[in-house]
CSV table of C-alpha atoms in Angstrom, one decimal:
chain,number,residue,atom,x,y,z
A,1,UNK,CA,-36.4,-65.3,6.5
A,2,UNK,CA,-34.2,-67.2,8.9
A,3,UNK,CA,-31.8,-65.4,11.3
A,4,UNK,CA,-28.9,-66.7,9.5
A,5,UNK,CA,-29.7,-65.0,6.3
A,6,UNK,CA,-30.7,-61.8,7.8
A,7,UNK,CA,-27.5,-61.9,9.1
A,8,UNK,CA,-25.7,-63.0,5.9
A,9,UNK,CA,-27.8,-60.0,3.7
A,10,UNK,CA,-26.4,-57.7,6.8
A,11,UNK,CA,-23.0,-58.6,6.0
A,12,UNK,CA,-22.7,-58.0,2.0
A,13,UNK,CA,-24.6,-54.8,2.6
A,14,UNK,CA,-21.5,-54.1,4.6
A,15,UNK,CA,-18.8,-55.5,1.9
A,16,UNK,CA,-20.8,-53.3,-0.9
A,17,UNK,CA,-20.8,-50.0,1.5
A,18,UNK,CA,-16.6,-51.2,1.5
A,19,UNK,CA,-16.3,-51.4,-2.4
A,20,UNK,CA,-18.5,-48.3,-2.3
A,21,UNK,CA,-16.3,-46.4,-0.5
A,22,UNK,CA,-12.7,-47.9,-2.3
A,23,UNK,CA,-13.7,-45.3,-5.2
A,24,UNK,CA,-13.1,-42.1,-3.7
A,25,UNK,CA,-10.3,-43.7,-1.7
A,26,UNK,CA,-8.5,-44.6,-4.5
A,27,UNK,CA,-9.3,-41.1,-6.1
A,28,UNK,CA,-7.7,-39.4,-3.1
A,29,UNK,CA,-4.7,-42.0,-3.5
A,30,UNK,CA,-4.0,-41.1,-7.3
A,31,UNK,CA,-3.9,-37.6,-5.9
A,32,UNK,CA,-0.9,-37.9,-4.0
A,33,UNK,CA,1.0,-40.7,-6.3
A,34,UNK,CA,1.4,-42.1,-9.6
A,35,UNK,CA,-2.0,-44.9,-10.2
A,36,UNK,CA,0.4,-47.8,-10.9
A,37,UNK,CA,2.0,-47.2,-7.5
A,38,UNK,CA,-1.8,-46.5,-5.9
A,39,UNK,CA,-3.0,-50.3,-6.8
A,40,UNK,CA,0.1,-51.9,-5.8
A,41,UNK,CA,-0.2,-50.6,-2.7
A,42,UNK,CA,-3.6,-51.3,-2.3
A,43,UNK,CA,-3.4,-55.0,-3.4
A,44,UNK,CA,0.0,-55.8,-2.4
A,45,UNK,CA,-1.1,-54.7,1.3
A,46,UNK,CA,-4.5,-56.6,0.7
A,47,UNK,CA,-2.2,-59.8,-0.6
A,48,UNK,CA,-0.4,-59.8,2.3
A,49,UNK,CA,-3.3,-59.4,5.1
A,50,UNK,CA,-5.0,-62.2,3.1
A,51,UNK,CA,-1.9,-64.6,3.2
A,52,UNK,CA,-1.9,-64.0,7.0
A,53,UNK,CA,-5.7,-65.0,7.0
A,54,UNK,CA,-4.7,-67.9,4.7
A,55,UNK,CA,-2.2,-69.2,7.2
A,56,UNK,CA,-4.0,-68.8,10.2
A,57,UNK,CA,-7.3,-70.4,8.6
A,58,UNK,CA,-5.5,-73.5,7.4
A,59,UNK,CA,-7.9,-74.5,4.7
A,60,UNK,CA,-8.5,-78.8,4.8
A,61,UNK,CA,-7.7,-79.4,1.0
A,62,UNK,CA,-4.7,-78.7,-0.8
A,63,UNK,CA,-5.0,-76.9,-4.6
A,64,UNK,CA,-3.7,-78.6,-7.7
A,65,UNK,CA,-1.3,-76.7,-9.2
A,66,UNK,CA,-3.6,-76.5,-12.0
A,67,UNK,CA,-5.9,-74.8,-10.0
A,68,UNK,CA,-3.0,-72.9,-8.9
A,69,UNK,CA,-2.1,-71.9,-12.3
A,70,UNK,CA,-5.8,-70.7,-13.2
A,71,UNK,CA,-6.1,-68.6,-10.1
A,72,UNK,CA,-3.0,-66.7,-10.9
A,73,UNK,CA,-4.2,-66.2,-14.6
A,74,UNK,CA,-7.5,-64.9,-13.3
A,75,UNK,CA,-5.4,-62.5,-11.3
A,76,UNK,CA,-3.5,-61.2,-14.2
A,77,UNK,CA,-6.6,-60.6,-15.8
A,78,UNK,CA,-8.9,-59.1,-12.6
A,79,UNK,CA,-6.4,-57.8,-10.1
A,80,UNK,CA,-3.7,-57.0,-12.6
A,81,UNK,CA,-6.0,-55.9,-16.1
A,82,UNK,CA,-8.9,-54.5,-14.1
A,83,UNK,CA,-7.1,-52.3,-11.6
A,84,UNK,CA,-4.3,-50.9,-13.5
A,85,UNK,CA,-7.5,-49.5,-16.0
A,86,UNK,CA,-9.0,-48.5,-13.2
A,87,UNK,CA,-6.6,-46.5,-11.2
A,88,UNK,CA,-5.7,-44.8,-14.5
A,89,UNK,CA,-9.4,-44.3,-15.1
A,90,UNK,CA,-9.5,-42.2,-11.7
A,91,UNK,CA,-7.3,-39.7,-13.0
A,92,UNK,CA,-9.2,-38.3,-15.4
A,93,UNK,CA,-12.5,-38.9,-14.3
A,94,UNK,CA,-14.6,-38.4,-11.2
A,95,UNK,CA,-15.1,-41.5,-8.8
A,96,UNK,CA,-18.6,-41.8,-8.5
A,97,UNK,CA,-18.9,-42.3,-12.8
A,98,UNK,CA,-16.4,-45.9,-11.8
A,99,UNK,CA,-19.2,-46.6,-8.9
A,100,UNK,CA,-21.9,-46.8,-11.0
A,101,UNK,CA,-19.9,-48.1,-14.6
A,102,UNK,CA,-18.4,-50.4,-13.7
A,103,UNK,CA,-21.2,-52.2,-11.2
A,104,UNK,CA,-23.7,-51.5,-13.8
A,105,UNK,CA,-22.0,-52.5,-16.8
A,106,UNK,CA,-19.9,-55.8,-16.0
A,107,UNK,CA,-23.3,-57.6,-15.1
A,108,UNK,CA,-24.7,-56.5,-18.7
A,109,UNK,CA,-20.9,-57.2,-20.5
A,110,UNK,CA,-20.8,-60.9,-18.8
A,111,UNK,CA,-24.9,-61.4,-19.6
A,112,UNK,CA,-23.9,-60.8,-22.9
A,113,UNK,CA,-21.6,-63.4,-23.5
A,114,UNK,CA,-23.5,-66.0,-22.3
A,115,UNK,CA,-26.9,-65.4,-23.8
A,116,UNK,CA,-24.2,-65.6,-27.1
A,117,UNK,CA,-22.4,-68.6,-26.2
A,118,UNK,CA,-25.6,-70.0,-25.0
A,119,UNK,CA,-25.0,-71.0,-21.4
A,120,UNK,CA,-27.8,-68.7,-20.6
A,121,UNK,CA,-31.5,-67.9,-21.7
A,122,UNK,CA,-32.2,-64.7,-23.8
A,123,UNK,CA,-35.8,-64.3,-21.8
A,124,UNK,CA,-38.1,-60.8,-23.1
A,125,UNK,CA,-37.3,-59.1,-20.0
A,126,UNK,CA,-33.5,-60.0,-19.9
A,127,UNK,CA,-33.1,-58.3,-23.6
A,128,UNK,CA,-35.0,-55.2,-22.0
A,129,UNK,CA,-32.5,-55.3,-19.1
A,130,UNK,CA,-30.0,-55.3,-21.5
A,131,UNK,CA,-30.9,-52.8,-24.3
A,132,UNK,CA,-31.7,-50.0,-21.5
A,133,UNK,CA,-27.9,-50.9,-19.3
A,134,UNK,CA,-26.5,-50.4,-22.9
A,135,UNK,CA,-29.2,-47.4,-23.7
A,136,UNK,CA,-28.5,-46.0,-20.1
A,137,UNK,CA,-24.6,-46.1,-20.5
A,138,UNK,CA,-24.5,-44.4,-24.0
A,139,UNK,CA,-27.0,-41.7,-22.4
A,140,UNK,CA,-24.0,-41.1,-19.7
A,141,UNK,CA,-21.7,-41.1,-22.4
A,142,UNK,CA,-23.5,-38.4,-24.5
A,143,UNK,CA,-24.5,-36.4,-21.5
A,144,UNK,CA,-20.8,-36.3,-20.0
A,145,UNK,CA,-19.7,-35.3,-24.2
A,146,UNK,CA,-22.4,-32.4,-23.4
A,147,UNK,CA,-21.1,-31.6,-19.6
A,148,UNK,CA,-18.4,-29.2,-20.2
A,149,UNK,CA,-17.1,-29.2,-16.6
A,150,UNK,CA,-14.4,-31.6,-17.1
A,151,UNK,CA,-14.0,-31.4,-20.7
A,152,UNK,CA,-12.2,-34.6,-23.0
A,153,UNK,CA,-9.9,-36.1,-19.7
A,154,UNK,CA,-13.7,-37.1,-17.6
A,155,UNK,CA,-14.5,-38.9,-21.2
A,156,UNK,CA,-11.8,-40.1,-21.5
A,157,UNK,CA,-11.8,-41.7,-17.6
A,158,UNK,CA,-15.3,-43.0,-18.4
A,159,UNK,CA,-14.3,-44.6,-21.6
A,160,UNK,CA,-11.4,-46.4,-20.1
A,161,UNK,CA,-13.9,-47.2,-16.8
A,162,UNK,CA,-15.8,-48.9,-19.5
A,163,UNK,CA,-13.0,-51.1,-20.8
A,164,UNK,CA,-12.3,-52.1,-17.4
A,165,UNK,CA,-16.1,-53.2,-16.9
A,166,UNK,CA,-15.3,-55.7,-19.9
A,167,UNK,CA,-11.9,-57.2,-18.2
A,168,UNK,CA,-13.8,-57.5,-15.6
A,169,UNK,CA,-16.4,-59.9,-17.5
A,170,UNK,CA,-13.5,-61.8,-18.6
A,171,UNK,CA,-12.3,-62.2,-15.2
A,172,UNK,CA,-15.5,-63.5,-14.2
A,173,UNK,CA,-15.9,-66.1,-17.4
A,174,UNK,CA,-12.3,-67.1,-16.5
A,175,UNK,CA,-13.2,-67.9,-12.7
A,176,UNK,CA,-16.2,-69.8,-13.8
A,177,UNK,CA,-13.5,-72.2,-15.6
A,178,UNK,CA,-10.4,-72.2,-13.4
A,179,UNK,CA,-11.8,-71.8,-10.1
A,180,UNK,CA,-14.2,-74.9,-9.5
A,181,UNK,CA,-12.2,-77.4,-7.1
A,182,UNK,CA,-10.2,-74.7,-4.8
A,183,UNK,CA,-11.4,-73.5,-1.2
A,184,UNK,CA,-12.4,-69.9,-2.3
A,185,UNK,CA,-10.6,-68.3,0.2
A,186,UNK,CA,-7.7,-69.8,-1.5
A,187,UNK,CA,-8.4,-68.8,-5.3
A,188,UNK,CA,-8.9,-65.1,-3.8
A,189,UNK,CA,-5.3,-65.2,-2.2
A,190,UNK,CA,-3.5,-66.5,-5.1
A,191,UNK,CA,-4.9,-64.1,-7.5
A,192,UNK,CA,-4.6,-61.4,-5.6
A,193,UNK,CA,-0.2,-62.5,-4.9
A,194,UNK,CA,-0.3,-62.6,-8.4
A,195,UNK,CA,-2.0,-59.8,-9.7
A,196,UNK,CA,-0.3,-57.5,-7.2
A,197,UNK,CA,3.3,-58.5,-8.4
A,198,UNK,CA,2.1,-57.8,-11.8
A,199,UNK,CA,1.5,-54.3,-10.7
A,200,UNK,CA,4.3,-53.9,-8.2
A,201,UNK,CA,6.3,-54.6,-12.0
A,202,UNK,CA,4.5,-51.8,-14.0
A,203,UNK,CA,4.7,-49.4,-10.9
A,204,UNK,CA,8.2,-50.1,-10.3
A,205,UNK,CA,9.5,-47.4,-12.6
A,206,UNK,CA,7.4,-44.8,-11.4
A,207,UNK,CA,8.4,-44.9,-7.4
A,208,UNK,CA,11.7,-43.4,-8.0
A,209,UNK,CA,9.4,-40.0,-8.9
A,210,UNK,CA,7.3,-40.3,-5.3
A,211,UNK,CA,8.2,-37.8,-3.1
A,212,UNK,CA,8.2,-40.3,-0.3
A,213,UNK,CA,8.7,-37.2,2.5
A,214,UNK,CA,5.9,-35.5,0.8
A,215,UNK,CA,3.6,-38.4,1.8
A,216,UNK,CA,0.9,-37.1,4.5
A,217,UNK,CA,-0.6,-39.6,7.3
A,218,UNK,CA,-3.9,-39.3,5.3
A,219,UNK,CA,-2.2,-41.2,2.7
A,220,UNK,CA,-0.8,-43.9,4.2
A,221,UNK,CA,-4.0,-44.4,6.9
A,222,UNK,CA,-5.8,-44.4,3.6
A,223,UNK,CA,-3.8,-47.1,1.8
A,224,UNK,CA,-4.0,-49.2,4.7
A,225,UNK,CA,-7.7,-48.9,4.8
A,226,UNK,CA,-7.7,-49.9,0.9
A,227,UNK,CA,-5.7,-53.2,1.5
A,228,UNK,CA,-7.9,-54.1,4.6
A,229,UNK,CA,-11.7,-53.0,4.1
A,230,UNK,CA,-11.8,-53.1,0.6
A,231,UNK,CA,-10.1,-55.5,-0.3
A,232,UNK,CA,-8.8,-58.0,2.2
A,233,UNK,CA,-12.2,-57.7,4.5
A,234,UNK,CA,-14.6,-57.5,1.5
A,235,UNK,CA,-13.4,-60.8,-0.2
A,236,UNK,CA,-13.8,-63.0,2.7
A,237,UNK,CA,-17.3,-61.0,3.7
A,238,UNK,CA,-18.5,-62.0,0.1
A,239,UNK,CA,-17.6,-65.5,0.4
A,240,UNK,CA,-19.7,-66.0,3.5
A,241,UNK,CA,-22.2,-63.9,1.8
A,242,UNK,CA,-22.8,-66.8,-0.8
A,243,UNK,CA,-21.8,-69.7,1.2
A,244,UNK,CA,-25.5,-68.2,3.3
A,245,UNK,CA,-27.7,-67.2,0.9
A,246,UNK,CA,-26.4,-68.8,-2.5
A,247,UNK,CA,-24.4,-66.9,-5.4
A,248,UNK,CA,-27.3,-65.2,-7.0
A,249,UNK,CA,-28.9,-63.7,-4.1
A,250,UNK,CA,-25.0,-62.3,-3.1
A,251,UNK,CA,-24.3,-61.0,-6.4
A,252,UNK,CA,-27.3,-58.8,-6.6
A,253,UNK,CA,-26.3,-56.8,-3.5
A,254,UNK,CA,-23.9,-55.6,-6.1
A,255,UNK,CA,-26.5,-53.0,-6.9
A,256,UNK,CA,-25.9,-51.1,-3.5
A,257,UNK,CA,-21.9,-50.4,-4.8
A,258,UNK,CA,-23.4,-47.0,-7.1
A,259,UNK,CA,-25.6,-45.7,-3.8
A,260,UNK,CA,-22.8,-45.8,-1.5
A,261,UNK,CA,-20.1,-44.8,-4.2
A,262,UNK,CA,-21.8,-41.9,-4.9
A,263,UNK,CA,-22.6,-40.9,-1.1
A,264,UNK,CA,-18.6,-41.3,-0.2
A,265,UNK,CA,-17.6,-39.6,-3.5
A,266,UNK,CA,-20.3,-36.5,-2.6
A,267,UNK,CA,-18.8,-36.3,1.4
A,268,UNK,CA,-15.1,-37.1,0.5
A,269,UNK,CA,-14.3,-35.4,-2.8
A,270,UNK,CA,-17.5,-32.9,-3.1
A,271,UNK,CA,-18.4,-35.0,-6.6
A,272,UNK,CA,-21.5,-34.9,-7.7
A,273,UNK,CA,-23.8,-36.0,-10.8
A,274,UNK,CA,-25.6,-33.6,-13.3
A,275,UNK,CA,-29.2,-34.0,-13.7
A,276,UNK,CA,-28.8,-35.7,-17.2
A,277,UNK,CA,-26.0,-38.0,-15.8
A,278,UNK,CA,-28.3,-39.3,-12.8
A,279,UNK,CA,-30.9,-39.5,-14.8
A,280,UNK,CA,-28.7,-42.2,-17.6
A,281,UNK,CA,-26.8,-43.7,-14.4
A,282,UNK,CA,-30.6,-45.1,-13.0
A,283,UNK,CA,-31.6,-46.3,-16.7
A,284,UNK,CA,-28.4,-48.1,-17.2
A,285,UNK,CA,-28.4,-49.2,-13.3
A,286,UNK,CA,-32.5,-50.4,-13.8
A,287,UNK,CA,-31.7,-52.1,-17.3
A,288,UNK,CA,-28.5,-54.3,-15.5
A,289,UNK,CA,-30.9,-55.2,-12.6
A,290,UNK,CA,-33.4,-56.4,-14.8
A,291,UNK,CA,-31.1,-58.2,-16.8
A,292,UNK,CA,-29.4,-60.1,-13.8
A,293,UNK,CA,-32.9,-60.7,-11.0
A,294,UNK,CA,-35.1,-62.2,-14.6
A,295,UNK,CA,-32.6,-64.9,-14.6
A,296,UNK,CA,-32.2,-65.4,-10.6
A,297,UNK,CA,-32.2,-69.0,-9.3
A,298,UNK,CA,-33.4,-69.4,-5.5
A,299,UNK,CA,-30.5,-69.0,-3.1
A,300,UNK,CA,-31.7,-72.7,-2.4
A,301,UNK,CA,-31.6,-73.9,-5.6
A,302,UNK,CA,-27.9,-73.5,-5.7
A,303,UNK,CA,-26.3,-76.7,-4.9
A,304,UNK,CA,-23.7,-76.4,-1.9
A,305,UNK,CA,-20.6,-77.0,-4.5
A,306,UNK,CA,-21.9,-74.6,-6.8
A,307,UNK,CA,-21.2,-71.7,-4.2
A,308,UNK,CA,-17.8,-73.3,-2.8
A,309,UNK,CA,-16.7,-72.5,-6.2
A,310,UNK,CA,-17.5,-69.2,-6.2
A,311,UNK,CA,-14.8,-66.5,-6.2
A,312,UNK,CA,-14.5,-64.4,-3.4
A,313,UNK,CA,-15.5,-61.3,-4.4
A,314,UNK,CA,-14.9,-57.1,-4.4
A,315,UNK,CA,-14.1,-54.2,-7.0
A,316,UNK,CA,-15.6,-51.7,-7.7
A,317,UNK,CA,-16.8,-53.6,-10.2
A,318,UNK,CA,-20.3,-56.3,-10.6
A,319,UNK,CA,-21.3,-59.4,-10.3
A,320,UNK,CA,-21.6,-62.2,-12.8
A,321,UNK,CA,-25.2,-62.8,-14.4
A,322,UNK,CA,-27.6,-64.3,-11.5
A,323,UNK,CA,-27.5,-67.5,-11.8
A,324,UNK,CA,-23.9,-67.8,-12.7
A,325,UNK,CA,-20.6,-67.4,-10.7
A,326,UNK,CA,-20.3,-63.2,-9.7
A,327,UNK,CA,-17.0,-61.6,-10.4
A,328,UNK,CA,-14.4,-61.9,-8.0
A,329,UNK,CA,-14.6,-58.7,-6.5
A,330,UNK,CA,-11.3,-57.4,-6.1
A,331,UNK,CA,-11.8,-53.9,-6.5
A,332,UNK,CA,-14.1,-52.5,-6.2
């Protein structure tokens, strides 16, 4: 393997151990204020660090406004739609069942679709991958029913985690569309302006309850670590990621998000899995791995275009089906 890919497989690891760690970040956030306030701050910080980078970076081609317009409906959809589900989804449930929903699931949701709309194959060992992600996930779902240490509210969480992994599909189909002639970098900025004043809007009537005094430094050196690692940092780490090894190869990483979700939710929050539950969370996690490496294209198969057009990616959430454009991962 050349240096350069070593390099590039070094650096996603990094990005996933970021989106990893935004899960119990964001739990401690909704802690301490209301969840629409939580993801503004978060992505209105991480929109303004990126239009920094944007300006200082000076990409060489201009957007269409059409492209424009589609980035800023993907962001609706994946900054906006995804995050305000999954804030909410924090309340009520534990962070490390969001690190391994929605990573797990989003892959399976979006491999779904296509194999449907027939943009991709429906190989043996892809239907396997699916059936035991969508086995696995109503295992976590029963088992969670049966755990009654957080009652209806964790079921609840996971439910709405779960709704979230299927915006985040959308988001993923819609970048596939919208997001084909714009520098990445570019498509990743202007979703993430317009998702965040989306959210600044439905947060807006809840600051006048913050306790602003109230506020500890942990809070605010935490939101700043939200807008920078895991978002701002993370989306431009997972562009170079598949400008250097190809979309597919990137989007598989996505698999490290549970592991080091569930390590920062064990250390930070003291969270931790029943038996039962890790036992569904690895069938659902194996079935969406099989379901995304069966269909994997070389990294060097990929023509060069093909990754330009790539969303940047982060959330919390998963990657497209290999082969295909991953989520933008804003999130995670």
């Amino acid at each position: 393997m050349k240096s350069k890919a070593i390099g590039a497989y070094g650096w996603l690891l990094f990005t996933m151990m970021l989106w990893g760690s935004a899960f119990p970040s964001s739990k401690f956030a909704v802690g301490q204020v209301p969840h629409g306030v939580a993801a503004f701050f978060r992505f209105g910080g991480g929109a303004v660090v990126l239009l920094v980078i944007t300006f200082f970076m000076r990409p060489q081609r201009a957007p269409r406004l059409k492209d424009i317009a589609g980035a800023c409906v993907a962001g609706l959809v994946g900054v906006f739609g995804y995050n305000a589900l999954f804030f909410w989804g924090v309340t009520m449930a534990p962070a490390s069942d969001g690190s391994v929903i929605f990573p797990a699931l989003t892959p399976v949701i979006t491999t779904v679709v296509l194999i449907l709309t027939r943009k991709e194959s429906a190989r043996p060992v892809r239907i396997l991958g699916l059936v035991l992600g969508v086995g696995g996930a109503a295992l976590f779902f029963v088992t969670t029913m049966a755990d009654g240490g957080d009652g209806s509210n964790r079921l609840l969480g996971d439910t709405i985690f779960l709704i979230g992994a299927a915006v985040w599909s959308t988001y993923t189909l819609l970048n596939r569309k919208v997001l084909g002639g714009m520098d990445p970098v570019q498509a990743v900025t202007y979703s993430t302006v317009a998702g965040s004043i989306a959210l600044g809007a439905m947060a807006a009537p809840e600051f006048s309850s913050v306790d602003w005094g109230s506020l500890s430094t942990g809070f605010w050196i935490n939101a700043v670590y939200l807008a920078i690692g895991p978002t701002a940092i993370a989306y431009l780490l997972f562009v170079r990621g598949i400008r250097d090894v190809g979309a597919s190869s990137a989007a598989a990483m996505m698999f490290a998000v549970p592991v080091f979700g569930t390590i920062f939710a064990f250390i930070s929050l003291g969270e931790s899995f029943t038996l039962a539950q890790a036992g569904a969370a690895l069938i659902m996690l194996g079935g969406a791995f099989l379901a995304v490496i069966s269909g994997q294209r070389p990294a060097a198969a990929e023509p060069a275009a093909d990754a330009e057009a790539e969303p940047a990616g982060s959330a919390p959430a998963g990657p497209g089906p290999a082969g295909t454009e991953p989520a933008d991962a804003v999130t995670r």
